[in-house]
Amino acid sequence: MGKKRKLKKKVGRLEALMWGAAGALVATSVARELRRPPAERTWQGRVVGVPYDYRPPTVERLRSTWWAPEDERLFVPTAYGLGWDLNLGRVARLARQRVSPDAQSNGHLSHRL
């Protein structure tokens, strides 16, 4: 068996393991909610430290998750589903600061690097 084939097989196993772990987390979080009386189900929380939120997404929740430049975190609990989302507002703010330290104060990007 060639090196490429062995590597491909290892990657395939790792991918299967990751999908299996994600499926187990989803199943565990849904089971946790379904065990509660209907009036006590929040459809949001954490399972093994991983955040989940199965409530129907709202525009405000999506916006505050995906665009929160004032939040220091790059990865924030997901707006819908399991895991984390990238805070694009924070990414944009960091990129502006990287391009020009004074870009934030005067509102435009400088071409200096």
mmCIF file of N, CA and C in Angstrom:
data_model
loop_
_atom_site.group_PDB
_atom_site.id
_atom_site.type_symbol
_atom_site.label_atom_id
_atom_site.label_comp_id
_atom_site.label_asym_id
_atom_site.label_seq_id
_atom_site.Cartn_x
_atom_site.Cartn_y
_atom_site.Cartn_z
ATOM 1 N N MET A 1 0.848 -1.172 0.000
ATOM 2 C CA MET A 1 0.000 0.000 0.000
ATOM 3 C C MET A 1 0.895 1.237 0.000
ATOM 4 N N GLY A 2 0.622 2.192 -0.893
ATOM 5 C CA GLY A 2 1.437 3.391 -0.998
ATOM 6 C C GLY A 2 1.194 4.367 0.143
ATOM 7 N N LYS A 3 2.107 5.321 0.273
ATOM 8 C CA LYS A 3 2.000 6.319 1.343
ATOM 9 C C LYS A 3 0.738 7.163 1.199
ATOM 10 N N LYS A 4 0.417 7.526 -0.051
ATOM 11 C CA LYS A 4 -0.783 8.342 -0.274
ATOM 12 C C LYS A 4 -2.046 7.604 0.162
ATOM 13 N N ARG A 5 -2.098 6.337 -0.160
ATOM 14 C CA ARG A 5 -3.272 5.538 0.186
ATOM 15 C C ARG A 5 -3.408 5.408 1.702
ATOM 16 N N LYS A 6 -2.280 5.203 2.399
ATOM 17 C CA LYS A 6 -2.307 5.103 3.863
ATOM 18 C C LYS A 6 -2.779 6.412 4.485
ATOM 19 N N LEU A 7 -2.265 7.529 3.957
ATOM 20 C CA LEU A 7 -2.669 8.837 4.472
ATOM 21 C C LEU A 7 -4.160 9.066 4.241
ATOM 22 N N LYS A 8 -4.620 8.724 3.051
ATOM 23 C CA LYS A 8 -6.038 8.888 2.728
ATOM 24 C C LYS A 8 -6.911 8.055 3.664
ATOM 25 N N LYS A 9 -6.456 6.855 3.980
ATOM 26 C CA LYS A 9 -7.200 5.977 4.880
ATOM 27 C C LYS A 9 -7.254 6.575 6.290
ATOM 28 N N LYS A 10 -6.120 7.131 6.758
ATOM 29 C CA LYS A 10 -6.086 7.759 8.082
ATOM 30 C C LYS A 10 -7.004 8.972 8.137
ATOM 31 N N VAL A 11 -6.968 9.796 7.087
ATOM 32 C CA VAL A 11 -7.834 10.975 7.029
ATOM 33 C C VAL A 11 -9.292 10.542 7.026
ATOM 34 N N GLY A 12 -9.609 9.496 6.289
ATOM 35 C CA GLY A 12 -10.973 8.980 6.254
ATOM 36 C C GLY A 12 -11.444 8.515 7.622
ATOM 37 N N ARG A 13 -10.572 7.868 8.357
ATOM 38 C CA ARG A 13 -10.923 7.417 9.710
ATOM 39 C C ARG A 13 -11.142 8.604 10.640
ATOM 40 N N LEU A 14 -10.263 9.592 10.531
ATOM 41 C CA LEU A 14 -10.400 10.785 11.367
ATOM 42 C C LEU A 14 -11.700 11.521 11.051
ATOM 43 N N GLU A 15 -12.007 11.633 9.768
ATOM 44 C CA GLU A 15 -13.248 12.284 9.361
ATOM 45 C C GLU A 15 -14.461 11.530 9.904
ATOM 46 N N ALA A 16 -14.440 10.219 9.818
ATOM 47 C CA ALA A 16 -15.539 9.405 10.344
ATOM 48 C C ALA A 16 -15.664 9.580 11.853
ATOM 49 N N LEU A 17 -14.531 9.641 12.536
ATOM 50 C CA LEU A 17 -14.540 9.856 13.984
ATOM 51 C C LEU A 17 -15.144 11.216 14.332
ATOM 52 N N MET A 18 -14.768 12.248 13.576
ATOM 53 C CA MET A 18 -15.295 13.597 13.828
ATOM 54 C C MET A 18 -16.812 13.644 13.604
ATOM 55 N N TRP A 19 -17.273 13.051 12.511
ATOM 56 C CA TRP A 19 -18.711 13.024 12.239
ATOM 57 C C TRP A 19 -19.448 12.229 13.315
ATOM 58 N N GLY A 20 -18.859 11.146 13.751
ATOM 59 C CA GLY A 20 -19.471 10.350 14.819
ATOM 60 C C GLY A 20 -19.568 11.124 16.122
ATOM 61 N N ALA A 21 -18.508 11.857 16.457
ATOM 62 C CA ALA A 21 -18.513 12.667 17.682
ATOM 63 C C ALA A 21 -19.561 13.771 17.591
ATOM 64 N N ALA A 22 -19.643 14.430 16.435
ATOM 65 C CA ALA A 22 -20.641 15.489 16.256
ATOM 66 C C ALA A 22 -22.052 14.914 16.373
ATOM 67 N N GLY A 23 -22.281 13.767 15.756
ATOM 68 C CA GLY A 23 -23.593 13.122 15.852
ATOM 69 C C GLY A 23 -23.943 12.752 17.279
ATOM 70 N N ALA A 24 -22.961 12.263 18.020
ATOM 71 C CA ALA A 24 -23.198 11.903 19.426
ATOM 72 C C ALA A 24 -23.535 13.138 20.256
ATOM 73 N N LEU A 25 -22.864 14.254 19.988
ATOM 74 C CA LEU A 25 -23.157 15.493 20.720
ATOM 75 C C LEU A 25 -24.562 16.000 20.407
ATOM 76 N N VAL A 26 -24.942 15.957 19.133
ATOM 77 C CA VAL A 26 -26.299 16.384 18.757
ATOM 78 C C VAL A 26 -27.325 15.479 19.427
ATOM 79 N N ALA A 27 -27.129 14.171 19.346
ATOM 80 C CA ALA A 27 -28.072 13.228 19.956
ATOM 81 C C ALA A 27 -28.170 13.447 21.462
ATOM 82 N N THR A 28 -27.042 13.671 22.117
ATOM 83 C CA THR A 28 -27.038 13.889 23.564
ATOM 84 C C THR A 28 -27.761 15.175 23.933
ATOM 85 N N SER A 29 -27.509 16.245 23.178
ATOM 86 C CA SER A 29 -28.152 17.523 23.503
ATOM 87 C C SER A 29 -29.664 17.466 23.269
ATOM 88 N N VAL A 30 -30.088 16.821 22.192
ATOM 89 C CA VAL A 30 -31.529 16.697 21.927
ATOM 90 C C VAL A 30 -32.178 15.811 22.987
ATOM 91 N N ALA A 31 -31.534 14.707 23.340
ATOM 92 C CA ALA A 31 -32.073 13.818 24.379
ATOM 93 C C ALA A 31 -32.193 14.554 25.710
ATOM 94 N N ARG A 32 -31.209 15.373 26.027
ATOM 95 C CA ARG A 32 -31.245 16.156 27.270
ATOM 96 C C ARG A 32 -32.477 17.062 27.297
ATOM 97 N N GLU A 33 -32.755 17.707 26.178
ATOM 98 C CA GLU A 33 -33.923 18.593 26.120
ATOM 99 C C GLU A 33 -35.225 17.797 26.196
ATOM 100 N N LEU A 34 -35.288 16.673 25.495
ATOM 101 C CA LEU A 34 -36.525 15.887 25.469
ATOM 102 C C LEU A 34 -36.829 15.217 26.805
ATOM 103 N N ARG A 35 -35.829 15.017 27.649
ATOM 104 C CA ARG A 35 -36.059 14.441 28.976
ATOM 105 C C ARG A 35 -36.734 15.432 29.921
ATOM 106 N N ARG A 36 -36.622 16.699 29.616
ATOM 107 C CA ARG A 36 -37.242 17.729 30.462
ATOM 108 C C ARG A 36 -38.729 17.838 30.128
ATOM 109 N N PRO A 37 -39.519 18.280 31.107
ATOM 110 C CA PRO A 37 -40.923 18.560 30.789
ATOM 111 C C PRO A 37 -40.990 19.657 29.718
ATOM 112 N N PRO A 38 -41.984 19.608 28.836
ATOM 113 C CA PRO A 38 -42.058 20.587 27.743
ATOM 114 C C PRO A 38 -41.926 22.047 28.188
ATOM 115 N N ALA A 39 -42.500 22.389 29.316
ATOM 116 C CA ALA A 39 -42.438 23.778 29.780
ATOM 117 C C ALA A 39 -41.025 24.193 30.205
ATOM 118 N N GLU A 40 -40.161 23.223 30.485
ATOM 119 C CA GLU A 40 -38.800 23.522 30.951
ATOM 120 C C GLU A 40 -37.736 23.407 29.862
ATOM 121 N N ARG A 41 -38.142 23.059 28.663
ATOM 122 C CA ARG A 41 -37.177 22.910 27.568
ATOM 123 C C ARG A 41 -36.752 24.281 27.051
ATOM 124 N N THR A 42 -35.468 24.516 27.028
ATOM 125 C CA THR A 42 -34.953 25.792 26.520
ATOM 126 C C THR A 42 -34.361 25.645 25.122
ATOM 127 N N TRP A 43 -33.972 24.442 24.746
ATOM 128 C CA TRP A 43 -33.349 24.139 23.461
ATOM 129 C C TRP A 43 -32.038 24.888 23.257
ATOM 130 N N GLN A 44 -31.428 25.254 24.360
ATOM 131 C CA GLN A 44 -30.094 25.854 24.313
ATOM 132 C C GLN A 44 -29.332 25.445 25.558
ATOM 133 N N GLY A 45 -28.018 25.355 25.446
ATOM 134 C CA GLY A 45 -27.202 24.974 26.587
ATOM 135 C C GLY A 45 -25.838 24.493 26.139
ATOM 136 N N ARG A 46 -25.240 23.634 26.950
ATOM 137 C CA ARG A 46 -23.918 23.074 26.644
ATOM 138 C C ARG A 46 -23.942 21.582 26.934
ATOM 139 N N VAL A 47 -23.248 20.833 26.098
ATOM 140 C CA VAL A 47 -23.074 19.408 26.323
ATOM 141 C C VAL A 47 -21.578 19.129 26.172
ATOM 142 N N VAL A 48 -20.975 18.622 27.221
ATOM 143 C CA VAL A 48 -19.537 18.375 27.288
ATOM 144 C C VAL A 48 -18.764 19.647 26.900
ATOM 145 N N GLY A 49 -19.275 20.797 27.329
ATOM 146 C CA GLY A 49 -18.603 22.065 27.067
ATOM 147 C C GLY A 49 -18.875 22.672 25.705
ATOM 148 N N VAL A 50 -19.601 21.973 24.848
ATOM 149 C CA VAL A 50 -19.889 22.468 23.500
ATOM 150 C C VAL A 50 -21.275 23.116 23.506
ATOM 151 N N PRO A 51 -21.370 24.392 23.074
ATOM 152 C CA PRO A 51 -22.666 25.073 23.095
ATOM 153 C C PRO A 51 -23.602 24.568 21.992
ATOM 154 N N TYR A 52 -24.898 24.603 22.314
ATOM 155 C CA TYR A 52 -25.903 24.301 21.296
ATOM 156 C C TYR A 52 -27.068 25.259 21.466
ATOM 157 N N ASP A 53 -27.752 25.537 20.368
ATOM 158 C CA ASP A 53 -28.936 26.390 20.380
ATOM 159 C C ASP A 53 -29.819 25.941 19.226
ATOM 160 N N TYR A 54 -30.927 25.284 19.560
ATOM 161 C CA TYR A 54 -31.826 24.758 18.537
ATOM 162 C C TYR A 54 -33.098 25.591 18.399
ATOM 163 N N ARG A 55 -33.129 26.763 19.031
ATOM 164 C CA ARG A 55 -34.280 27.643 18.850
ATOM 165 C C ARG A 55 -34.257 28.182 17.421
ATOM 166 N N PRO A 56 -35.428 28.465 16.857
ATOM 167 C CA PRO A 56 -35.417 29.055 15.513
ATOM 168 C C PRO A 56 -34.590 30.345 15.532
ATOM 169 N N PRO A 57 -33.679 30.501 14.579
ATOM 170 C CA PRO A 57 -32.828 31.692 14.600
ATOM 171 C C PRO A 57 -33.618 32.956 14.280
ATOM 172 N N THR A 58 -33.219 34.035 14.910
ATOM 173 C CA THR A 58 -33.803 35.345 14.620
ATOM 174 C C THR A 58 -32.727 36.204 13.965
ATOM 175 N N VAL A 59 -33.161 37.229 13.259
ATOM 176 C CA VAL A 59 -32.213 38.139 12.615
ATOM 177 C C VAL A 59 -31.307 38.767 13.665
ATOM 178 N N GLU A 60 -31.866 39.171 14.787
ATOM 179 C CA GLU A 60 -31.068 39.804 15.843
ATOM 180 C C GLU A 60 -30.029 38.836 16.416
ATOM 181 N N ARG A 61 -30.418 37.601 16.650
ATOM 182 C CA ARG A 61 -29.460 36.639 17.203
ATOM 183 C C ARG A 61 -28.355 36.325 16.192
ATOM 184 N N LEU A 62 -28.705 36.209 14.928
ATOM 185 C CA LEU A 62 -27.690 35.987 13.896
ATOM 186 C C LEU A 62 -26.736 37.177 13.820
ATOM 187 N N ARG A 63 -27.291 38.385 13.837
ATOM 188 C CA ARG A 63 -26.460 39.581 13.764
ATOM 189 C C ARG A 63 -25.535 39.691 14.962
ATOM 190 N N SER A 64 -26.076 39.477 16.150
ATOM 191 C CA SER A 64 -25.251 39.632 17.350
ATOM 192 C C SER A 64 -24.208 38.521 17.479
ATOM 193 N N THR A 65 -24.418 37.410 16.805
ATOM 194 C CA THR A 65 -23.429 36.329 16.808
ATOM 195 C C THR A 65 -22.360 36.573 15.754
ATOM 196 N N TRP A 66 -22.770 36.887 14.547
ATOM 197 C CA TRP A 66 -21.834 37.002 13.433
ATOM 198 C C TRP A 66 -21.161 38.361 13.338
ATOM 199 N N TRP A 67 -21.785 39.408 13.912
ATOM 200 C CA TRP A 67 -21.202 40.748 13.805
ATOM 201 C C TRP A 67 -21.214 41.420 15.169
ATOM 202 N N ALA A 68 -20.184 41.137 15.947
ATOM 203 C CA ALA A 68 -20.043 41.727 17.283
ATOM 204 C C ALA A 68 -18.596 42.188 17.459
ATOM 205 N N PRO A 69 -18.217 43.297 16.784
ATOM 206 C CA PRO A 69 -16.821 43.733 16.841
ATOM 207 C C PRO A 69 -16.349 44.086 18.247
ATOM 208 N N GLU A 70 -17.264 44.447 19.123
ATOM 209 C CA GLU A 70 -16.889 44.809 20.494
ATOM 210 C C GLU A 70 -16.586 43.584 21.356
ATOM 211 N N ASP A 71 -17.041 42.412 20.927
ATOM 212 C CA ASP A 71 -16.774 41.161 21.651
ATOM 213 C C ASP A 71 -15.339 40.725 21.357
ATOM 214 N N GLU A 72 -14.578 40.423 22.374
ATOM 215 C CA GLU A 72 -13.168 40.046 22.220
ATOM 216 C C GLU A 72 -12.976 38.660 21.601
ATOM 217 N N ARG A 73 -14.019 37.833 21.625
ATOM 218 C CA ARG A 73 -13.883 36.451 21.157
ATOM 219 C C ARG A 73 -13.982 36.359 19.633
ATOM 220 N N LEU A 74 -13.123 35.550 19.038
ATOM 221 C CA LEU A 74 -13.226 35.274 17.603
ATOM 222 C C LEU A 74 -14.292 34.215 17.334
ATOM 223 N N PHE A 75 -14.389 33.245 18.218
ATOM 224 C CA PHE A 75 -15.385 32.182 18.079
ATOM 225 C C PHE A 75 -16.385 32.310 19.215
ATOM 226 N N VAL A 76 -17.661 32.385 18.857
ATOM 227 C CA VAL A 76 -18.735 32.577 19.825
ATOM 228 C C VAL A 76 -19.726 31.421 19.696
ATOM 229 N N PRO A 77 -20.492 31.136 20.755
ATOM 230 C CA PRO A 77 -21.491 30.067 20.639
ATOM 231 C C PRO A 77 -22.391 30.301 19.421
ATOM 232 N N THR A 78 -22.695 29.231 18.733
ATOM 233 C CA THR A 78 -23.432 29.319 17.481
ATOM 234 C C THR A 78 -24.816 29.947 17.645
ATOM 235 N N ALA A 79 -25.255 30.625 16.603
ATOM 236 C CA ALA A 79 -26.589 31.221 16.602
ATOM 237 C C ALA A 79 -27.655 30.147 16.407
ATOM 238 N N TYR A 80 -27.293 29.065 15.740
ATOM 239 C CA TYR A 80 -28.225 27.960 15.538
ATOM 240 C C TYR A 80 -27.432 26.688 15.291
ATOM 241 N N GLY A 81 -27.717 25.665 16.056
ATOM 242 C CA GLY A 81 -27.046 24.387 15.877
ATOM 243 C C GLY A 81 -26.114 24.071 17.026
ATOM 244 N N LEU A 82 -25.008 23.428 16.703
ATOM 245 C CA LEU A 82 -24.060 22.933 17.700
ATOM 246 C C LEU A 82 -22.678 23.478 17.393
ATOM 247 N N GLY A 83 -21.997 23.999 18.397
ATOM 248 C CA GLY A 83 -20.618 24.442 18.213
ATOM 249 C C GLY A 83 -20.471 25.945 18.308
ATOM 250 N N TRP A 84 -19.539 26.452 17.515
ATOM 251 C CA TRP A 84 -19.203 27.868 17.562
ATOM 252 C C TRP A 84 -19.282 28.466 16.167
ATOM 253 N N ASP A 85 -19.525 29.785 16.117
ATOM 254 C CA ASP A 85 -19.513 30.545 14.866
ATOM 255 C C ASP A 85 -18.375 31.552 14.914
ATOM 256 N N LEU A 86 -17.913 31.956 13.756
ATOM 257 C CA LEU A 86 -16.878 32.967 13.652
ATOM 258 C C LEU A 86 -17.510 34.342 13.796
ATOM 259 N N ASN A 87 -16.969 35.156 14.678
ATOM 260 C CA ASN A 87 -17.429 36.525 14.888
ATOM 261 C C ASN A 87 -16.763 37.404 13.825
ATOM 262 N N LEU A 88 -17.450 37.607 12.704
ATOM 263 C CA LEU A 88 -16.888 38.361 11.589
ATOM 264 C C LEU A 88 -16.636 39.822 11.948
ATOM 265 N N GLY A 89 -17.427 40.368 12.852
ATOM 266 C CA GLY A 89 -17.201 41.746 13.298
ATOM 267 C C GLY A 89 -15.853 41.895 13.976
ATOM 268 N N ARG A 90 -15.496 40.930 14.795
ATOM 269 C CA ARG A 90 -14.188 40.964 15.469
ATOM 270 C C ARG A 90 -13.059 40.783 14.461
ATOM 271 N N VAL A 91 -13.257 39.888 13.483
ATOM 272 C CA VAL A 91 -12.254 39.680 12.440
ATOM 273 C C VAL A 91 -12.017 40.986 11.682
ATOM 274 N N ALA A 92 -13.104 41.678 11.307
ATOM 275 C CA ALA A 92 -12.978 42.944 10.578
ATOM 276 C C ALA A 92 -12.250 43.989 11.412
ATOM 277 N N ARG A 93 -12.584 44.076 12.686
ATOM 278 C CA ARG A 93 -11.921 45.056 13.556
ATOM 279 C C ARG A 93 -10.429 44.754 13.672
ATOM 280 N N LEU A 94 -10.084 43.500 13.866
ATOM 281 C CA LEU A 94 -8.667 43.126 13.962
ATOM 282 C C LEU A 94 -7.936 43.397 12.648
ATOM 283 N N ALA A 95 -8.595 43.139 11.519
ATOM 284 C CA ALA A 95 -7.976 43.401 10.214
ATOM 285 C C ALA A 95 -7.728 44.891 10.029
ATOM 286 N N ARG A 96 -8.697 45.717 10.413
ATOM 287 C CA ARG A 96 -8.515 47.174 10.315
ATOM 288 C C ARG A 96 -7.352 47.630 11.181
ATOM 289 N N GLN A 97 -7.265 47.100 12.389
ATOM 290 C CA GLN A 97 -6.172 47.482 13.283
ATOM 291 C C GLN A 97 -4.831 47.025 12.723
ATOM 292 N N ARG A 98 -4.815 45.886 12.071
ATOM 293 C CA ARG A 98 -3.572 45.350 11.501
ATOM 294 C C ARG A 98 -3.103 46.191 10.322
ATOM 295 N N VAL A 99 -4.044 46.623 9.475
ATOM 296 C CA VAL A 99 -3.704 47.421 8.301
ATOM 297 C C VAL A 99 -3.230 48.804 8.722
ATOM 298 N N SER A 100 -3.943 49.406 9.651
ATOM 299 C CA SER A 100 -3.582 50.746 10.095
ATOM 300 C C SER A 100 -4.023 50.942 11.532
ATOM 301 N N PRO A 101 -3.086 51.174 12.440
ATOM 302 C CA PRO A 101 -3.459 51.368 13.847
ATOM 303 C C PRO A 101 -4.409 52.539 14.060
ATOM 304 N N ASP A 102 -4.373 53.556 13.179
ATOM 305 C CA ASP A 102 -5.253 54.707 13.359
ATOM 306 C C ASP A 102 -6.529 54.596 12.535
ATOM 307 N N ALA A 103 -6.742 53.482 11.834
ATOM 308 C CA ALA A 103 -7.929 53.318 10.994
ATOM 309 C C ALA A 103 -9.205 53.345 11.810
ATOM 310 N N GLN A 104 -9.162 52.796 13.008
ATOM 311 C CA GLN A 104 -10.356 52.775 13.836
ATOM 312 C C GLN A 104 -10.757 54.182 14.247
ATOM 313 N N SER A 105 -9.798 55.026 14.533
ATOM 314 C CA SER A 105 -10.123 56.355 15.032
ATOM 315 C C SER A 105 -10.597 57.290 13.935
ATOM 316 N N ASN A 106 -10.063 57.171 12.701
ATOM 317 C CA ASN A 106 -10.487 58.108 11.665
ATOM 318 C C ASN A 106 -11.454 57.504 10.655
ATOM 319 N N GLY A 107 -11.810 56.233 10.802
ATOM 320 C CA GLY A 107 -12.878 55.635 10.019
ATOM 321 C C GLY A 107 -12.515 55.191 8.616
ATOM 322 N N HIS A 108 -11.261 55.259 8.199
ATOM 323 C CA HIS A 108 -10.911 54.750 6.872
ATOM 324 C C HIS A 108 -9.627 53.939 6.944
ATOM 325 N N LEU A 109 -9.434 53.142 5.922
ATOM 326 C CA LEU A 109 -8.257 52.280 5.888
ATOM 327 C C LEU A 109 -7.088 53.006 5.242
ATOM 328 N N SER A 110 -5.950 52.856 5.822
ATOM 329 C CA SER A 110 -4.722 53.385 5.250
ATOM 330 C C SER A 110 -4.071 52.276 4.436
ATOM 331 N N HIS A 111 -3.298 52.642 3.454
ATOM 332 C CA HIS A 111 -2.627 51.635 2.638
ATOM 333 C C HIS A 111 -1.252 51.286 3.175
ATOM 334 N N ARG A 112 -0.910 51.790 4.339
ATOM 335 C CA ARG A 112 0.367 51.438 4.952
ATOM 336 C C ARG A 112 0.280 50.037 5.528
ATOM 337 N N LEU A 113 1.354 49.325 5.490
ATOM 338 C CA LEU A 113 1.404 48.001 6.116
ATOM 339 C C LEU A 113 2.428 47.968 7.196
#
